[in-house]
PDB file of C-alpha atoms in Angstrom:
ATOM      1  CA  UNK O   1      16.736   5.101  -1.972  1.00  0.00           C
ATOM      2  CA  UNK O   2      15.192   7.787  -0.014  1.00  0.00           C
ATOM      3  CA  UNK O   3      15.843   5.619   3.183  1.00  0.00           C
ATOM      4  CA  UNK O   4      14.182   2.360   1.962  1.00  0.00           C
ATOM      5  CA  UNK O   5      14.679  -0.272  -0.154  1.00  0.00           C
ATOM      6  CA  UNK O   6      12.892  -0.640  -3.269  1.00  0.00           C
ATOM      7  CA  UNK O   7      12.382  -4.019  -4.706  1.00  0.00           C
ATOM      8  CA  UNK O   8      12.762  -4.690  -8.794  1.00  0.00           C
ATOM      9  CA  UNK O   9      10.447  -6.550 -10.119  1.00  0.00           C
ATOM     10  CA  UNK O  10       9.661  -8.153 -13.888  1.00  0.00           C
ATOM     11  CA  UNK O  11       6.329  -8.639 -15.582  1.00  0.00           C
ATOM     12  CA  UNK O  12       5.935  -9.569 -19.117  1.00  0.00           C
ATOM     13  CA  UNK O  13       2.410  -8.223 -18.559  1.00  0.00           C
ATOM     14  CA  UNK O  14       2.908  -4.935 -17.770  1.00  0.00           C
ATOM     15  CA  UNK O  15       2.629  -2.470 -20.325  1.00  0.00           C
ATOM     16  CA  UNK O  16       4.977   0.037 -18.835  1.00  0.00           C
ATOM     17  CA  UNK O  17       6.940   0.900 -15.914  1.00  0.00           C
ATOM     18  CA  UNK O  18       4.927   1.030 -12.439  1.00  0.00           C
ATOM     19  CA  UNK O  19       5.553   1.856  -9.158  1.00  0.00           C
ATOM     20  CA  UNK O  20       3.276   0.337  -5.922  1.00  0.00           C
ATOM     21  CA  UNK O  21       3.905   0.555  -2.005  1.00  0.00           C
ATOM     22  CA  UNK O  22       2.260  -2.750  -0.375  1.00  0.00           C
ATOM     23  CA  UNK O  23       0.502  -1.973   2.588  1.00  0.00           C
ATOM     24  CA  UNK O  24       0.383  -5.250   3.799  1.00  0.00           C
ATOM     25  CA  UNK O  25       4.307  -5.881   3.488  1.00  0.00           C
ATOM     26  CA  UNK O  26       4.752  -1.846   3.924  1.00  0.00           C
ATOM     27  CA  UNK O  27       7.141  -2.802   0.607  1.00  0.00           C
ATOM     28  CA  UNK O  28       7.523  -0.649  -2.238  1.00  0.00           C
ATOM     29  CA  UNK O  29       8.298  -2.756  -5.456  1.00  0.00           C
ATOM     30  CA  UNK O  30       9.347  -1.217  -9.232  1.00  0.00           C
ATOM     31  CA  UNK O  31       7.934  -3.363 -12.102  1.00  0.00           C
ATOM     32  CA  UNK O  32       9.249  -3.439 -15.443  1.00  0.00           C
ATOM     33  CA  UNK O  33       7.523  -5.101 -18.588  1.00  0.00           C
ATOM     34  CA  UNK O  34      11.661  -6.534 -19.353  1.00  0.00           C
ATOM     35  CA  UNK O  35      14.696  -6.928 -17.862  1.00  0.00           C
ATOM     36  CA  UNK O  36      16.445  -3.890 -19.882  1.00  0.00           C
ATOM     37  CA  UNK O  37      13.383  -1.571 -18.579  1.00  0.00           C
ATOM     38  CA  UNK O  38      14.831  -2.349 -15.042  1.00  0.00           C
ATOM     39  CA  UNK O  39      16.823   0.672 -14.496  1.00  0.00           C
ATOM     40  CA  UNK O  40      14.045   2.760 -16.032  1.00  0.00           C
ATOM     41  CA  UNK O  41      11.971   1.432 -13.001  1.00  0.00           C
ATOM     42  CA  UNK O  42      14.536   2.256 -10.651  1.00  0.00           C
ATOM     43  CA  UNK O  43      14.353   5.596 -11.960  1.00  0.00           C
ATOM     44  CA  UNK O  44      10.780   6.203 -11.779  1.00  0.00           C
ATOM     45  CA  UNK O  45      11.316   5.246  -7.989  1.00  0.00           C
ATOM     46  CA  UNK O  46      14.020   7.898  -7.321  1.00  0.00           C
ATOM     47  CA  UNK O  47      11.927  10.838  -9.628  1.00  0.00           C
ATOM     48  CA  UNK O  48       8.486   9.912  -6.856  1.00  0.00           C
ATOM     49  CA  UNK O  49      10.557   9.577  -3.700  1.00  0.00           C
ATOM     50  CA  UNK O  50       8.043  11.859  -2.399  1.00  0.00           C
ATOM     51  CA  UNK O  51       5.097  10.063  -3.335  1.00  0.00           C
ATOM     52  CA  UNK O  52       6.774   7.220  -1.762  1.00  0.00           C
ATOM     53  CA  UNK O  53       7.522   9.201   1.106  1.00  0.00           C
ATOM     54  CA  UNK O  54       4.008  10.344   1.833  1.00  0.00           C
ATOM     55  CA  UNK O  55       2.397   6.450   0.885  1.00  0.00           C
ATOM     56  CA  UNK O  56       4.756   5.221   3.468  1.00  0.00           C
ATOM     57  CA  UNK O  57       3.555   7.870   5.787  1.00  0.00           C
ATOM     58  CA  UNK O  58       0.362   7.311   5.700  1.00  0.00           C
ATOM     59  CA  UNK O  59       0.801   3.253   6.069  1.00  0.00           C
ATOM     60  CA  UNK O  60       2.856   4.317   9.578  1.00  0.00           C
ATOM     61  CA  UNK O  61      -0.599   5.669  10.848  1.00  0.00           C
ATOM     62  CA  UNK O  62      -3.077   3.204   9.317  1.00  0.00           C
ATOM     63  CA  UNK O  63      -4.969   1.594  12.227  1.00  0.00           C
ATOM     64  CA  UNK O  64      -7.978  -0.853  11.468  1.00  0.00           C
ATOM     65  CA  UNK O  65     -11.197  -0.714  12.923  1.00  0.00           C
ATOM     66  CA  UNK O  66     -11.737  -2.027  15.869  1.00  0.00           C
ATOM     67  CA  UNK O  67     -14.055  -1.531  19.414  1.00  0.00           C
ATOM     68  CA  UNK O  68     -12.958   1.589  21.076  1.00  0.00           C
ATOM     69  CA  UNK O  69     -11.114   3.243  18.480  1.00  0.00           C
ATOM     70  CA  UNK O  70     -11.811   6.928  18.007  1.00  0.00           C
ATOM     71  CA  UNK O  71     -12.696   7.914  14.333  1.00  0.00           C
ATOM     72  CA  UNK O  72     -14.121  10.894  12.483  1.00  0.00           C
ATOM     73  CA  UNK O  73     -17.008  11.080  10.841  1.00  0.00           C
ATOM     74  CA  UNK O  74     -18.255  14.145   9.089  1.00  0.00           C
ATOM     75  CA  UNK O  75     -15.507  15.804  10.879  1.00  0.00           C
ATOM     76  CA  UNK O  76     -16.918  15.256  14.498  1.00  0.00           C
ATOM     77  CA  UNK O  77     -15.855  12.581  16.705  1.00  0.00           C
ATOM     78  CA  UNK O  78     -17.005   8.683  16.547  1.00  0.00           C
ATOM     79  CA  UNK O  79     -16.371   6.063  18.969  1.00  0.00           C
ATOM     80  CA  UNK O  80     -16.873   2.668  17.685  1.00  0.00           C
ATOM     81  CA  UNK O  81     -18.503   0.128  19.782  1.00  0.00           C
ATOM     82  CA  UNK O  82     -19.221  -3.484  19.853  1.00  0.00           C
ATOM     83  CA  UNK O  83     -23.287  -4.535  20.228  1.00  0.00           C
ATOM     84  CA  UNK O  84     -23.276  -7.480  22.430  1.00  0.00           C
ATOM     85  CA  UNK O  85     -25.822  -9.182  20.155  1.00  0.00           C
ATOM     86  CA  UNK O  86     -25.757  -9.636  15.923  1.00  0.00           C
ATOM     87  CA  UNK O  87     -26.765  -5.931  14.781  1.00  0.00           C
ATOM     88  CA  UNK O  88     -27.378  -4.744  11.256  1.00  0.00           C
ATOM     89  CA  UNK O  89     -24.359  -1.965  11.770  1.00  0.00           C
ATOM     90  CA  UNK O  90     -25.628   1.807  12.855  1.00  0.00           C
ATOM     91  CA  UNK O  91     -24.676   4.991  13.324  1.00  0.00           C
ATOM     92  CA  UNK O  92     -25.928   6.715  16.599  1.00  0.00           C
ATOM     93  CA  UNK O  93     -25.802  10.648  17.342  1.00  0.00           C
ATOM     94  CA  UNK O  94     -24.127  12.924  19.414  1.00  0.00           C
ATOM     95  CA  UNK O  95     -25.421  13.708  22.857  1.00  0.00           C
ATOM     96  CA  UNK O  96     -24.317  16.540  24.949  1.00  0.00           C
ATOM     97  CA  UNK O  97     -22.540  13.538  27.039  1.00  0.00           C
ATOM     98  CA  UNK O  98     -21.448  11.442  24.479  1.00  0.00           C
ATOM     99  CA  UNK O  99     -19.972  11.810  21.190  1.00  0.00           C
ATOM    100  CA  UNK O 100     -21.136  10.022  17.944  1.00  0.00           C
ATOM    101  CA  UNK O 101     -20.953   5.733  18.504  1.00  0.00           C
ATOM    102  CA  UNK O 102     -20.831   3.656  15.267  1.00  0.00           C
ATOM    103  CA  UNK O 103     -22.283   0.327  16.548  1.00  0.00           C
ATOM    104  CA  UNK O 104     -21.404  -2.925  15.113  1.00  0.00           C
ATOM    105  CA  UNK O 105     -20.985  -6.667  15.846  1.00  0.00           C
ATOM    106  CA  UNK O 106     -18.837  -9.241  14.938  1.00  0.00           C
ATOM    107  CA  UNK O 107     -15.609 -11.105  15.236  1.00  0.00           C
ATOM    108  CA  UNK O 108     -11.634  -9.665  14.379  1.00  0.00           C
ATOM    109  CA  UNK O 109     -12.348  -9.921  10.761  1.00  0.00           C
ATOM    110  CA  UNK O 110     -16.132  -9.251  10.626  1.00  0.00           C
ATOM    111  CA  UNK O 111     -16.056  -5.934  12.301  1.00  0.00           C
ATOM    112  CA  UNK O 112     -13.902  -4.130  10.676  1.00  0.00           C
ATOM    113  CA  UNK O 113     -16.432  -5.301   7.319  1.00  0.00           C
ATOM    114  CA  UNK O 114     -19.493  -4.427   9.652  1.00  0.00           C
ATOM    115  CA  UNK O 115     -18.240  -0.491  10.631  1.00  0.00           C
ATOM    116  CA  UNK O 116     -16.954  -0.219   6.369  1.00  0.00           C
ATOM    117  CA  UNK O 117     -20.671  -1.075   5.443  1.00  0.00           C
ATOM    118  CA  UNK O 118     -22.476   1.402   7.994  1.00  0.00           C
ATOM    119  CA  UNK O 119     -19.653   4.021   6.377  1.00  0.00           C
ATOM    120  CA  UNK O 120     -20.585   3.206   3.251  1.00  0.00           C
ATOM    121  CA  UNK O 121     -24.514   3.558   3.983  1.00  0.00           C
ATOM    122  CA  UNK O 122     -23.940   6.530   5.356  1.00  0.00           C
ATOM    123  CA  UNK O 123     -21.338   8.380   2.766  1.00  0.00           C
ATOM    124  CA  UNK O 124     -24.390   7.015   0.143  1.00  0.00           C
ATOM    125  CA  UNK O 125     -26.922   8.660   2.041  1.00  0.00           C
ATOM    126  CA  UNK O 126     -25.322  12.024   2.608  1.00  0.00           C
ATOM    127  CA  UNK O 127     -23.988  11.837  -1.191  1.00  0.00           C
ATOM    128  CA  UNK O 128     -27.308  11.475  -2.798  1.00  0.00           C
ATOM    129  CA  UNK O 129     -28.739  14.146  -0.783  1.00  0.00           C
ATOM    130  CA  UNK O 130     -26.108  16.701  -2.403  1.00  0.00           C
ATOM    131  CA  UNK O 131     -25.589  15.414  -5.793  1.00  0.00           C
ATOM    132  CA  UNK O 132     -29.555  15.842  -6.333  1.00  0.00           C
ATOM    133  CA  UNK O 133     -29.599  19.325  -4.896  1.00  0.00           C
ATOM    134  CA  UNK O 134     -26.378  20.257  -7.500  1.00  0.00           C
ATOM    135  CA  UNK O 135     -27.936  18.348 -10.526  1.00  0.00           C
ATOM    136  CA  UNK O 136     -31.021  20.310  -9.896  1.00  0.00           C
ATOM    137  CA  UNK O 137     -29.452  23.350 -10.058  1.00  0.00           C
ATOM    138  CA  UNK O 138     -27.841  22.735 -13.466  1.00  0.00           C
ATOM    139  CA  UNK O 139     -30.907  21.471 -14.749  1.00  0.00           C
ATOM    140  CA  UNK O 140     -30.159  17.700 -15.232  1.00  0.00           C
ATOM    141  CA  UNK O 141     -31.245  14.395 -13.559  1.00  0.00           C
ATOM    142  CA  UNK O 142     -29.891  13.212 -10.576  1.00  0.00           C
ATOM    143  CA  UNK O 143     -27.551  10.801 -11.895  1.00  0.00           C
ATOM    144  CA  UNK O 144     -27.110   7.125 -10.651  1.00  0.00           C
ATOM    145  CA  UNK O 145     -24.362   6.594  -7.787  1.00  0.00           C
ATOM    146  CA  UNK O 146     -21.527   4.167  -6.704  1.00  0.00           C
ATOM    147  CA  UNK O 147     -19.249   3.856  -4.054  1.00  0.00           C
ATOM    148  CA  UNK O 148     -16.334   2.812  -4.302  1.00  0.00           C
ATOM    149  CA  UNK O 149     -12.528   3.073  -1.875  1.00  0.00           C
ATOM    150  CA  UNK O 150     -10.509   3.950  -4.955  1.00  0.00           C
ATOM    151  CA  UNK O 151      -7.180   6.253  -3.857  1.00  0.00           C
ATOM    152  CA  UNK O 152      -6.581   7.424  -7.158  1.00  0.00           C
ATOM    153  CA  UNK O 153      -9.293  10.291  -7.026  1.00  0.00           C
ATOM    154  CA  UNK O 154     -11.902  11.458  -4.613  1.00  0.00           C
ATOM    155  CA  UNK O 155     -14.685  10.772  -7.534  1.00  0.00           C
ATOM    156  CA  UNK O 156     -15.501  10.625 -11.227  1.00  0.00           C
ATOM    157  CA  UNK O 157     -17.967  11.120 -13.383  1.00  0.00           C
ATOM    158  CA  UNK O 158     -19.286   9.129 -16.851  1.00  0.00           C
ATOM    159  CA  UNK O 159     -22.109  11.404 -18.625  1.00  0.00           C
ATOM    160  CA  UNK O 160     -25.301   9.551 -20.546  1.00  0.00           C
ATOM    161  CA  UNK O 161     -24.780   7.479 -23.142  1.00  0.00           C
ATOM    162  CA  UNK O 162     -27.980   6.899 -24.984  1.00  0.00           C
ATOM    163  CA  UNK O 163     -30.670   4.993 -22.583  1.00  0.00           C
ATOM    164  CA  UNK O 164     -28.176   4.769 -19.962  1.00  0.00           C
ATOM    165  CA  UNK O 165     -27.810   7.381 -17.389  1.00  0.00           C
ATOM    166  CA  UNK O 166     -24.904   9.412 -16.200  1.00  0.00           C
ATOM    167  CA  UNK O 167     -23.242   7.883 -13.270  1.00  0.00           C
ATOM    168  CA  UNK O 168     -21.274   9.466 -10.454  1.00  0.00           C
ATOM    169  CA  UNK O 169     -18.607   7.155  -8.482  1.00  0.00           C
ATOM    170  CA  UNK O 170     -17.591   8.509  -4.976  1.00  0.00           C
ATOM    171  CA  UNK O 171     -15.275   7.194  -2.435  1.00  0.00           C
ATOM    172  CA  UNK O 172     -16.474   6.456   0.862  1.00  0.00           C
ATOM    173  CA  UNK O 173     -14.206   7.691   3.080  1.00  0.00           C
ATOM    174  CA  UNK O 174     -15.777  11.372   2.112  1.00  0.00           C
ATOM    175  CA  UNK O 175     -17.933  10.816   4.901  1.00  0.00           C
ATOM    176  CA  UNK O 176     -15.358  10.782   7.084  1.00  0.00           C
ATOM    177  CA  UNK O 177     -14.493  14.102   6.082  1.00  0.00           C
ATOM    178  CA  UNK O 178     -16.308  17.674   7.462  1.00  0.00           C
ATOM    179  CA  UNK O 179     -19.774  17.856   5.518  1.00  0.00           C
ATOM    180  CA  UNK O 180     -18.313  21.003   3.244  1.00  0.00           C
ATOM    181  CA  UNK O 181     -15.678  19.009   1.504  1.00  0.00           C
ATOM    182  CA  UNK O 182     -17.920  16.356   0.918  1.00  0.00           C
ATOM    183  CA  UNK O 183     -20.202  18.867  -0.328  1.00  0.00           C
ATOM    184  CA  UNK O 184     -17.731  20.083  -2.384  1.00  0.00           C
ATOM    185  CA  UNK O 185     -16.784  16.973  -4.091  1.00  0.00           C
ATOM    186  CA  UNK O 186     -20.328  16.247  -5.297  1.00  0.00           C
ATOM    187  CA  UNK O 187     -20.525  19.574  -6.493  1.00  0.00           C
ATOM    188  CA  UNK O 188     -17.060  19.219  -8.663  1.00  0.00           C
ATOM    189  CA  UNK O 189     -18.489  16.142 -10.102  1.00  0.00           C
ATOM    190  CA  UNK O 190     -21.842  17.254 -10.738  1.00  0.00           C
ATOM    191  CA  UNK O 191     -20.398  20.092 -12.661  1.00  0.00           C
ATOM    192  CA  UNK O 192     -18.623  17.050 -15.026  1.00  0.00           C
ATOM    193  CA  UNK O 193     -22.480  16.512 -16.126  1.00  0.00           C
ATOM    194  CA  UNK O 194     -21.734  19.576 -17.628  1.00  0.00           C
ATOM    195  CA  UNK O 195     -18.456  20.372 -18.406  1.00  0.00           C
ATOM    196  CA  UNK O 196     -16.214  16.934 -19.232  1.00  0.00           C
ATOM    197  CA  UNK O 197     -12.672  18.432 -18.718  1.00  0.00           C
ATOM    198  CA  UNK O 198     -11.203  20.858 -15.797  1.00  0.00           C
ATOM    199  CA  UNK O 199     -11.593  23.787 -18.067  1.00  0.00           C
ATOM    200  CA  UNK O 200     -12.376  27.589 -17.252  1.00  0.00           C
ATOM    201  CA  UNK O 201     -15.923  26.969 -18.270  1.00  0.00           C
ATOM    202  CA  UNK O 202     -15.748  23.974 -15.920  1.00  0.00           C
ATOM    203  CA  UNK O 203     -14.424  25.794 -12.554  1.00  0.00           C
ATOM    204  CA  UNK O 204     -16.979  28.087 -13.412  1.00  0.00           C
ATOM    205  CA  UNK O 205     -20.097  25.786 -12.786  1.00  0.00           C
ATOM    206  CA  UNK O 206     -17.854  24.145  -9.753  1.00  0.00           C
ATOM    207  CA  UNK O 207     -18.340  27.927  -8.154  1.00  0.00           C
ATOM    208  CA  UNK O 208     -21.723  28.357  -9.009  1.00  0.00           C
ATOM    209  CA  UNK O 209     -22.591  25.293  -7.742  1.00  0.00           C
ATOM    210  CA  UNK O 210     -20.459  25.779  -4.499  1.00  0.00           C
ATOM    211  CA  UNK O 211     -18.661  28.854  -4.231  1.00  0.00           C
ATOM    212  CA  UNK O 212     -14.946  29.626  -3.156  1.00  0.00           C
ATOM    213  CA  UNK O 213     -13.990  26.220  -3.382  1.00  0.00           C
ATOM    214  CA  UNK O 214      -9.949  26.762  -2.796  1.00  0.00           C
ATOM    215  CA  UNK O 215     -10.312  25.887   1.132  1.00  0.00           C
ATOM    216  CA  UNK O 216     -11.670  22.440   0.370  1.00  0.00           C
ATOM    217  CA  UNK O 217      -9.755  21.430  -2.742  1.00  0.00           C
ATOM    218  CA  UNK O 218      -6.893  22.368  -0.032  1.00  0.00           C
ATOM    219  CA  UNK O 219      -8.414  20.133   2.713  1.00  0.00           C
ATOM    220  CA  UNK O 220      -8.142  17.062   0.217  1.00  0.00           C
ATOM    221  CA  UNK O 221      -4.614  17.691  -0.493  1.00  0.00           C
ATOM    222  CA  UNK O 222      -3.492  18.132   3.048  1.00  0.00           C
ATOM    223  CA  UNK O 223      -5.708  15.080   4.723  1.00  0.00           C
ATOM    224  CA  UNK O 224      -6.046  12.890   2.118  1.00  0.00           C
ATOM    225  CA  UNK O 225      -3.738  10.773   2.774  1.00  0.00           C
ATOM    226  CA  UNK O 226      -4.606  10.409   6.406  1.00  0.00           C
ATOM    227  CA  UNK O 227      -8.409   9.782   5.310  1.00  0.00           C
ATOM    228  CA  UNK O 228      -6.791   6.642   3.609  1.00  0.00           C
ATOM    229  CA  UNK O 229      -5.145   5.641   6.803  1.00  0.00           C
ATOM    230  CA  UNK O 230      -8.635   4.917   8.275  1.00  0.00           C
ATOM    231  CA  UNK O 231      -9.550   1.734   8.830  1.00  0.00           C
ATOM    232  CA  UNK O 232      -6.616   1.178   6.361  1.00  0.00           C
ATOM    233  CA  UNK O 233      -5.098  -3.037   5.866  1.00  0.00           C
ATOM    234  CA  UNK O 234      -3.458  -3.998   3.457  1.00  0.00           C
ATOM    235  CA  UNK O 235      -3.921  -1.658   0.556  1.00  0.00           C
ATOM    236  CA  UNK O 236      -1.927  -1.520  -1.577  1.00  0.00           C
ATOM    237  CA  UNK O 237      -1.429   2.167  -3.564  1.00  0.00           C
ATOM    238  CA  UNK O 238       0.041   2.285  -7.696  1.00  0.00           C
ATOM    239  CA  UNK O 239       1.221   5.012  -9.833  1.00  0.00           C
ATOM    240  CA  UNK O 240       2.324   4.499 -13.327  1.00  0.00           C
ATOM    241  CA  UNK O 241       4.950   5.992 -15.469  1.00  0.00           C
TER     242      UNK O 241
END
């Protein structure tokens, strides 16, 4: 099927057909909730050969972290580098003779954990900075913030609920991204403060909030995937039918 194989797979669990591509077996497995759903997940598999397709694609670049690798962050170049010594992990500037270093220490498994955390820090930083300015502008309270490495979306929104504040999820690996998509992300989910669904009224605030705002929804959809490559092992990615 599309020039791999597809494994079947039963769960009495499952409440309806799914599809997932292992990253850690690079394996793409149908599940059905019964035995007679089984050629309803084969299906599904053949109708999202593409999403297949670009999953697999992305898995055939994944490369963890590691000392020496070259990464992006914010869009500009980032070497990462192993500190000789136990270091809380850091990011450290461009000069004119070197680019951006993301220091970090540890062993095979630790760094890779060590670089994720400075990321993180760093995507939290930047994100907090931006959803403040955009909830400002519409008038509301900067809502309270989570990161999270989700692939499903790029962020989400939950409005108030009585004492409890509206909170904004983000993924982390926007800060890998140039600053203007980033920017553009918290603005599209600041706007949900607003505006719950992806409405006219909705696209409206997104605009006023960030203006033309084709280029980076475009961005997304032609690096995403790659952006989930990063320091990708072992992830494994879902869709449901």
């Amino acid at each position: 099927m599309g020039g791999w194989p597809v494994r079947l797979k039963v769960n009495p669990r499952a409440r309806r057909v799914s599809l997932r591509v292992d990253a850690a077996c690079k394996e793409v497995v149908a599940t059905a909730p019964t035995v007679r759903k089984l050629p309803d997940a084969a299906r599904f598999a053949a109708i999202r050969a593409d999403w297949i397709a670009e999953r697999l694609a992305a898995l055939s670049d994944a490369e963890p972290f590691r000392p020496g690798a070259l990464i992006e962050v914010q869009g500009e170049p980032c070497r990462l580098e192993r500190a000789a010594m136990r270091i809380k992990p850091r990011l450290i500037m461009a000069t004119i003779d070197e680019p951006m270093r993301l220091m970090a220490s540890g062993d095979v498994d630790a760094y890779p954990r060590a670089v994720v955390r400075a990321l993180k820090a760093e995507a939290l930083l930047r994100l907090k900075e931006r959803t403040a300015i955009h909830a400002a502008a519409l008038g509301r309270a900067s809502p309270a913030l989570a990161i999270t490495d989700t692939r499903s979306r790029w962020g989400s929104c939950k409005g108030a609920a009585g004492e409890a504040p509206a909170m904004i999820r983000y993924n982390w690996r926007l800060i890998l991204a140039p600053p203007w998509v980033l920017d553009y992300v918290a603005a599209h989910e600041c706007a949900h403060l607003i505006e719950a669904n992806h409405g006219a009224g909705f696209w409206k605030l997104v605009a006023r909030l960030y203006g033309e705002h084709r280029g980076a929804r475009a961005w997304l959809a032609a690096h995403g995937a790659r952006l989930h490559a990063i320091g990708s092992s072992g992830v494994a990615t879902r869709v449901d039918g």
